Amino acid sequence: MFVSLALILLIATGGIALTYLFESDEPLLWRFAAGTIIGSAIFGTVSFLIAMAVGLSTVSAAAALVITLLPVLLLYRGPYRKQFDLDRARAKGKMQSATTDKMVRFLYYASFLLLFCFFFSQAMFETEEGIFTGASNNLGDLPYHLGAILSFTDGANFPPENPSFAGAKFSYPFIADLLTAAFMQFGAGLRQAMFVQNVAWAFALLVILERFVFRLVGDRLASKLAPALLFFSGGLGFIWFFGDLAAQSKGVLDYIFALPKDYTIGHEPGAFRWGNSLTTLFITQRSLLLGMPLTLIVLGVLWRTFNTEAAGSSGVEQAKVGKGGDRTSLLFGRIPSGLAVMFLTGMLAGMLPLIHLHSLGVLFIITAFLFFFRLDRWREWISFGAGVCLVAVPQLAWSMTGSATETAKFFDWHFGWDSQNTNIVWFWLKNTGLLIPLVIFGCALYWYGGKGKGEGSDKARSKKREGQMAEAVRPSAKLLMFYIPFVFLFLISNVAKFAPWEWDNIKILIYWLVGSLPLAALAISWLWRNAGVGKAAAVVCTIILVFSGALDVWRTAAGAVKMGVFDADAVKAANRMKLIAEPKALFLNAPTYKSAVVLTGRRSLMRYPGHLGSHGIDYGERERDIKTMYAGGPAAEELMRKYGIDFVLISPEERSSVRPNEPYFAKYPVAADFGQYQVYRVK
């Protein structure tokens, strides 16, 4: 655990230094959060580039770490050092002379940090009986991530090949898993590295989202509410919870400490499908947990540029530190600093293809809207696009070359997302509760209330820095215009699907939720500031929005779920297979998500069809060939030679799904034998 903590702090240090290039006035806590994300993105990307040349090792990971830390040198230069010292002094001042407000803020962050620790500790845990997950939606995703991580550490998987579909380019965004593998090169344990990274990224998302909302609406209560609305997102499932509670015979506490099901998502007809963000996305899709805060950092700069009206300025352009002058000009000479900042921000966004590709798509749509809304900012938008292309295009070109993914499967018309036969209005009301009504209310408040603070609550300072707002666009319209592309994301996700499995539109819809949070939180904050009925309404609205999600998060964090992924014999067999199989060995195993081969880091001819299908891979022929090979006979031998199979695994998974001809394989040498797990060497 210590190694992982030390590494995440070192990575954050390099990222913190970079934040001074594009943000001039942010608290140190935000810089630490943003630095953690930026540093992780750079460390992962650089590790990938170095490993492509020399493989992943302690030396290559150390080289990537040194490069990630290079921006720290910026803090030794005059203006950056002055700003850093000022930020430290401010942070120290906030920690002195305890007050009620400071205590409340401390408890706010401490509570979330404690929650994340308990919650992500359940992502994976080991006992004498094997490997388990305590997250009900993580049963298939955990083996997928383990397979990716171990393929980098034990499978010499560079250039990255899809370990679940041998011979194809690993086009799934894998940087989050590569980061875990890089941590392991320094001696970190797999579970500990995943845990520290998950907690660090989740806490960073909390801080970055809070600041993002504050920038947009200038309301501190709203900014504090927004992360809670995201992490405890859900719908009206709590109504069904009370029904289940009344129908069961246990005590209330006994039932609550052993909740039998989730209340934000299900699989039966008419079930909830939205899901809670923590239990269905952040614990299962680590790429989103890293990609979303990086996207929000970029969106913060885009908002600042969009919200600025003074001619020849981009909001951050005039940021100066003492007599040091324009700070970005120290690096970019005569290039206007607004363009330089946008170019740098674009480079950050350009790392998203191998981190979380859907986030890059979301940024593309939002930037396209902002471009046409603010044509007078065309230089900044083009500068941003140039930065994105410089980093993203090579990644996209690499990932698309030799990939088995069929891009044609990633678009089709599909109305109503995953509502099936449910009335679409009722579907969204049931799944999101009061979110949409509150967003509409928040829009009305912002328009008619003439908020328009735009850059936090320091309206006077913002005007002084940016000049008077142009009369062409009312200040109160700015946020509503910025929200339009998020509404567009919601609409297109309800009329088309952008993945073979329609539910995967959630990767886009989650950004609609994030974009909606400032307005929904603003509405609740306005209610709270109205005494009596208003305060009661604010409390009721908040409870309705978070109750169902809180139940699901509690179910995981409290350890009410224990789902077996790999039994003890599978772990033993995998350890033996790692000893007898070369790193590049190819295994024949059942097409399932929890094959013991996952734990070896070696390649499988094919694993879980659900994962492959959702990635747009046509696996039908291989699935048929696998059944033929397990049936034995001359056809099996011919196919094993065709694919280059080295080892064949026969375990409970194979016996239940492909019914292997075990007498046929008995003619081959037994390479490993643990309980019901037998491995045959066929080459």
Coordinates of N, CA and C in Angstrom, one line a residue, residues 22-23 212 215-216 295-308 314 316 341-343 345-346 349 362-368 370-371 374 377 380-381 383-385 388 455 482 486:
F22 N -2.2 26.7 -17.1 CA -3.5 27.0 -17.7 C -4.5 27.5 -16.7
E23 N -4.2 27.4 -15.4 CA -5.1 27.9 -14.4 C -4.3 28.8 -13.4
F212 N -15.9 22.9 -10.7 CA -16.5 23.1 -12.0 C -17.9 23.7 -11.8
R215 N -17.7 27.3 -10.6 CA -17.4 28.2 -11.7 C -18.6 28.6 -12.5
L216 N -19.5 27.6 -12.7 CA -20.6 27.8 -13.6 C -21.7 28.6 -13.0
T295 N -11.7 15.1 -18.4 CA -12.7 15.9 -19.2 C -13.2 17.1 -18.5
L296 N -13.5 17.0 -17.2 CA -14.0 18.2 -16.5 C -12.9 19.3 -16.4
I297 N -11.7 18.9 -16.3 CA -10.6 19.9 -16.2 C -10.6 20.7 -17.6
V298 N -10.7 19.9 -18.7 CA -10.8 20.5 -20.0 C -12.0 21.4 -20.1
L299 N -13.2 20.9 -19.7 CA -14.4 21.7 -19.8 C -14.3 23.0 -19.0
G300 N -13.6 23.0 -17.9 CA -13.4 24.2 -17.1 C -12.8 25.3 -17.9
V301 N -11.7 24.9 -18.7 CA -11.0 25.9 -19.5 C -11.9 26.3 -20.7
L302 N -12.7 25.4 -21.3 CA -13.6 25.7 -22.4 C -14.6 26.7 -21.9
W303 N -15.2 26.5 -20.7 CA -16.2 27.4 -20.1 C -15.6 28.8 -19.9
R304 N -14.4 28.8 -19.4 CA -13.7 30.1 -19.2 C -13.6 30.9 -20.5
T305 N -13.2 30.2 -21.5 CA -13.0 30.8 -22.8 C -14.4 31.3 -23.4
F306 N -15.4 30.4 -23.3 CA -16.7 30.7 -23.8 C -17.3 31.8 -23.0
N307 N -17.0 32.0 -21.8 CA -17.7 33.0 -20.9 C -17.0 34.3 -21.0
T308 N -15.9 34.4 -21.6 CA -15.2 35.7 -21.7 C -15.6 36.6 -22.8
S314 N -9.0 35.7 -23.4 CA -9.7 34.4 -23.3 C -9.9 34.0 -21.8
V316 N -8.2 33.4 -19.3 CA -6.9 33.0 -18.7 C -5.8 33.8 -19.3
V341 N -2.8 28.5 -23.9 CA -3.5 27.8 -22.9 C -4.5 26.8 -23.6
M342 N -5.2 27.3 -24.6 CA -6.1 26.4 -25.3 C -5.3 25.2 -26.0
F343 N -4.2 25.5 -26.5 CA -3.4 24.4 -27.2 C -2.9 23.4 -26.1
T345 N -4.4 22.8 -23.3 CA -5.6 22.1 -22.8 C -6.0 21.1 -23.9
G346 N -5.9 21.4 -25.1 CA -6.2 20.4 -26.2 C -5.3 19.2 -26.1
A349 N -6.6 17.0 -23.5 CA -7.8 16.2 -24.1 C -7.3 15.2 -25.1
V362 N -17.5 13.2 -26.4 CA -18.3 14.2 -25.8 C -17.7 15.6 -25.9
L363 N -16.4 15.7 -25.7 CA -15.7 17.0 -25.9 C -15.8 17.5 -27.3
F364 N -15.8 16.6 -28.3 CA -15.9 17.0 -29.7 C -17.2 17.7 -29.9
I365 N -18.3 17.1 -29.4 CA -19.6 17.6 -29.6 C -19.8 18.9 -28.9
I366 N -19.3 19.0 -27.6 CA -19.5 20.3 -26.9 C -18.7 21.4 -27.5
T367 N -17.5 21.1 -27.9 CA -16.6 22.1 -28.6 C -17.2 22.6 -29.9
A368 N -17.9 21.7 -30.6 CA -18.5 22.1 -31.9 C -19.6 23.1 -31.6
L370 N -19.9 25.1 -29.0 CA -19.3 26.3 -28.5 C -18.6 27.1 -29.6
F371 N -18.0 26.4 -30.5 CA -17.4 27.1 -31.7 C -18.4 28.0 -32.4
R374 N -19.7 30.9 -30.3 CA -18.7 32.0 -30.1 C -17.8 32.0 -31.3
R377 N -14.4 33.6 -31.1 CA -13.3 32.9 -30.4 C -12.7 31.9 -31.3
E380 N -9.1 30.6 -30.6 CA -9.0 29.7 -29.4 C -9.5 28.3 -29.7
W381 N -10.6 28.2 -30.4 CA -11.2 26.9 -30.7 C -10.2 26.1 -31.6
S383 N -7.0 26.6 -31.9 CA -5.8 26.2 -31.2 C -6.1 25.0 -30.3
F384 N -7.3 25.0 -29.7 CA -7.6 23.8 -28.9 C -7.7 22.5 -29.8
G385 N -8.3 22.6 -30.9 CA -8.4 21.5 -31.8 C -7.0 21.0 -32.3
V388 N -5.5 19.0 -29.6 CA -6.1 17.6 -29.5 C -5.6 16.8 -30.6
E455 N -18.0 33.1 -13.3 CA -16.7 32.6 -12.8 C -16.7 32.7 -11.3
F482 N -24.3 27.2 -22.6 CA -23.3 26.1 -22.4 C -23.9 24.8 -22.1
F486 N -25.1 19.6 -23.8 CA -25.4 18.5 -22.9 C -26.8 18.0 -23.1

